[in-house]
Amino acid sequence: MFAEPRDHGLGRSRGGFSTKLHLAVEQGQKPMTIMVTAGQWGDSPQFESVLNKVRVPRIGPGRPRVRPDRVRADKAYASGKNRAYLWPPRDSLHHPG
């Protein structure tokens, strides 16, 4: 049986071969980071990887900003591990409804 390499964004799910796109976007909905994974990979385990790729240049001197003030995500990302990653509490995780 042929297995797709881990770094390829193609994998098997119930519907056949599929790909998932994990994005971090700013409030205006413009993508800041994009990560491609195989379709069977879960959403929540990609949370830290996606946020670790965010780099917001500062106006003027200084290192890029890497920590968000707020994160809005669906319930799939509301695990204790993801909430702990956003510690201290100034970084909060919100999910709609």
PDB file of C-alpha atoms in Angstrom:
ATOM      1  CA  MET A   1       0.000   0.000   0.000  1.00  0.00           C
ATOM      2  CA  PHE A   2       1.280   3.468  -0.914  1.00  0.00           C
ATOM      3  CA  ALA A   3       1.386   6.049   1.872  1.00  0.00           C
ATOM      4  CA  GLU A   4       1.547   9.754   1.080  1.00  0.00           C
ATOM      5  CA  PRO A   5       4.607  11.438   2.694  1.00  0.00           C
ATOM      6  CA  ARG A   6       3.828  13.471   5.850  1.00  0.00           C
ATOM      7  CA  ASP A   7       4.881  16.760   4.249  1.00  0.00           C
ATOM      8  CA  HIS A   8       2.363  16.412   1.404  1.00  0.00           C
ATOM      9  CA  GLY A   9      -1.031  18.050   1.762  1.00  0.00           C
ATOM     10  CA  LEU A  10      -2.972  15.097   0.444  1.00  0.00           C
ATOM     11  CA  GLY A  11      -4.569  12.486   2.641  1.00  0.00           C
ATOM     12  CA  ARG A  12      -7.466  10.093   2.958  1.00  0.00           C
ATOM     13  CA  SER A  13     -10.667  10.991   4.729  1.00  0.00           C
ATOM     14  CA  ARG A  14     -14.179   9.540   4.545  1.00  0.00           C
ATOM     15  CA  GLY A  15     -14.799  11.294   1.233  1.00  0.00           C
ATOM     16  CA  GLY A  16     -11.559  10.128  -0.412  1.00  0.00           C
ATOM     17  CA  PHE A  17      -8.405  12.183  -0.965  1.00  0.00           C
ATOM     18  CA  SER A  18      -8.586  15.645   0.553  1.00  0.00           C
ATOM     19  CA  THR A  19      -6.554  18.623   1.746  1.00  0.00           C
ATOM     20  CA  LYS A  20      -7.095  21.088   4.594  1.00  0.00           C
ATOM     21  CA  LEU A  21      -6.041  24.716   4.629  1.00  0.00           C
ATOM     22  CA  HIS A  22      -5.361  26.241   8.053  1.00  0.00           C
ATOM     23  CA  LEU A  23      -5.278  30.038   8.011  1.00  0.00           C
ATOM     24  CA  ALA A  24      -4.589  32.893  10.380  1.00  0.00           C
ATOM     25  CA  VAL A  25      -6.214  36.076   9.120  1.00  0.00           C
ATOM     26  CA  GLU A  26      -6.289  39.636  10.407  1.00  0.00           C
ATOM     27  CA  GLN A  27      -9.533  41.438  11.202  1.00  0.00           C
ATOM     28  CA  GLY A  28      -9.952  42.573   7.606  1.00  0.00           C
ATOM     29  CA  GLN A  29      -9.909  38.864   6.630  1.00  0.00           C
ATOM     30  CA  LYS A  30      -6.541  39.108   4.833  1.00  0.00           C
ATOM     31  CA  PRO A  31      -4.411  35.943   5.255  1.00  0.00           C
ATOM     32  CA  MET A  32      -1.352  36.254   7.473  1.00  0.00           C
ATOM     33  CA  THR A  33      -0.312  32.585   7.387  1.00  0.00           C
ATOM     34  CA  ILE A  34      -1.477  29.534   5.480  1.00  0.00           C
ATOM     35  CA  MET A  35      -0.637  25.928   6.294  1.00  0.00           C
ATOM     36  CA  VAL A  36      -1.630  22.925   4.159  1.00  0.00           C
ATOM     37  CA  THR A  37      -2.173  19.496   5.724  1.00  0.00           C
ATOM     38  CA  ALA A  38      -3.633  16.177   4.690  1.00  0.00           C
ATOM     39  CA  GLY A  39      -7.419  15.952   4.976  1.00  0.00           C
ATOM     40  CA  GLN A  40      -7.454  13.445   7.835  1.00  0.00           C
ATOM     41  CA  TRP A  41      -5.346  15.638  10.143  1.00  0.00           C
ATOM     42  CA  GLY A  42      -7.285  17.340  12.915  1.00  0.00           C
ATOM     43  CA  ASP A  43      -7.733  21.101  13.114  1.00  0.00           C
ATOM     44  CA  SER A  44      -6.852  21.657  16.761  1.00  0.00           C
ATOM     45  CA  PRO A  45      -3.318  20.145  16.636  1.00  0.00           C
ATOM     46  CA  GLN A  46      -2.382  22.687  13.923  1.00  0.00           C
ATOM     47  CA  PHE A  47      -3.293  25.684  16.124  1.00  0.00           C
ATOM     48  CA  GLU A  48       0.185  26.383  17.501  1.00  0.00           C
ATOM     49  CA  SER A  49       1.926  25.765  14.173  1.00  0.00           C
ATOM     50  CA  VAL A  50      -0.300  28.261  12.382  1.00  0.00           C
ATOM     51  CA  LEU A  51       0.072  30.955  15.061  1.00  0.00           C
ATOM     52  CA  ASN A  52       3.848  30.418  15.260  1.00  0.00           C
ATOM     53  CA  LYS A  53       4.132  31.502  11.621  1.00  0.00           C
ATOM     54  CA  VAL A  54       2.476  34.898  12.225  1.00  0.00           C
ATOM     55  CA  ARG A  55       4.907  37.821  11.869  1.00  0.00           C
ATOM     56  CA  VAL A  56       3.558  41.377  11.866  1.00  0.00           C
ATOM     57  CA  PRO A  57       6.213  43.972  11.007  1.00  0.00           C
ATOM     58  CA  ARG A  58       6.342  46.978  13.300  1.00  0.00           C
ATOM     59  CA  ILE A  59       6.214  50.510  11.983  1.00  0.00           C
ATOM     60  CA  GLY A  60       9.714  51.736  12.672  1.00  0.00           C
ATOM     61  CA  PRO A  61      12.429  49.725  14.430  1.00  0.00           C
ATOM     62  CA  GLY A  62      11.855  46.581  16.427  1.00  0.00           C
ATOM     63  CA  ARG A  63      11.215  42.901  16.001  1.00  0.00           C
ATOM     64  CA  PRO A  64       8.024  41.724  14.307  1.00  0.00           C
ATOM     65  CA  ARG A  65       5.034  41.122  16.526  1.00  0.00           C
ATOM     66  CA  VAL A  66       4.296  37.426  16.977  1.00  0.00           C
ATOM     67  CA  ARG A  67       1.590  37.220  19.677  1.00  0.00           C
ATOM     68  CA  PRO A  68      -2.036  38.113  18.950  1.00  0.00           C
ATOM     69  CA  ASP A  69      -4.132  40.183  21.351  1.00  0.00           C
ATOM     70  CA  ARG A  70      -7.153  37.998  20.585  1.00  0.00           C
ATOM     71  CA  VAL A  71      -7.883  34.800  18.709  1.00  0.00           C
ATOM     72  CA  ARG A  72     -11.301  33.965  17.321  1.00  0.00           C
ATOM     73  CA  ALA A  73     -11.822  30.352  16.337  1.00  0.00           C
ATOM     74  CA  ASP A  74     -14.528  27.719  16.174  1.00  0.00           C
ATOM     75  CA  LYS A  75     -15.076  25.121  18.906  1.00  0.00           C
ATOM     76  CA  ALA A  76     -12.595  22.697  17.338  1.00  0.00           C
ATOM     77  CA  TYR A  77      -9.789  24.902  18.697  1.00  0.00           C
ATOM     78  CA  ALA A  78     -11.130  25.319  22.249  1.00  0.00           C
ATOM     79  CA  SER A  79      -8.957  22.638  23.856  1.00  0.00           C
ATOM     80  CA  GLY A  80      -7.153  23.187  27.129  1.00  0.00           C
ATOM     81  CA  LYS A  81      -3.813  22.852  25.352  1.00  0.00           C
ATOM     82  CA  ASN A  82      -4.662  25.661  22.921  1.00  0.00           C
ATOM     83  CA  ARG A  83      -5.929  27.873  25.733  1.00  0.00           C
ATOM     84  CA  ALA A  84      -2.732  27.233  27.715  1.00  0.00           C
ATOM     85  CA  TYR A  85      -0.669  28.191  24.644  1.00  0.00           C
ATOM     86  CA  LEU A  86      -2.366  31.607  24.683  1.00  0.00           C
ATOM     87  CA  TRP A  87      -1.440  32.205  28.327  1.00  0.00           C
ATOM     88  CA  PRO A  88      -1.127  34.853  29.875  1.00  0.00           C
ATOM     89  CA  PRO A  89      -4.801  35.827  29.930  1.00  0.00           C
ATOM     90  CA  ARG A  90      -4.340  38.987  27.837  1.00  0.00           C
ATOM     91  CA  ASP A  91      -4.395  36.545  24.915  1.00  0.00           C
ATOM     92  CA  SER A  92      -7.890  35.178  24.870  1.00  0.00           C
ATOM     93  CA  LEU A  93      -9.594  32.572  22.719  1.00  0.00           C
ATOM     94  CA  HIS A  94     -13.123  33.345  21.584  1.00  0.00           C
ATOM     95  CA  HIS A  95     -15.383  31.143  19.539  1.00  0.00           C
ATOM     96  CA  PRO A  96     -18.604  32.379  17.963  1.00  0.00           C
ATOM     97  CA  GLY A  97     -21.922  31.169  19.352  1.00  0.00           C
TER      98      GLY A  97
END
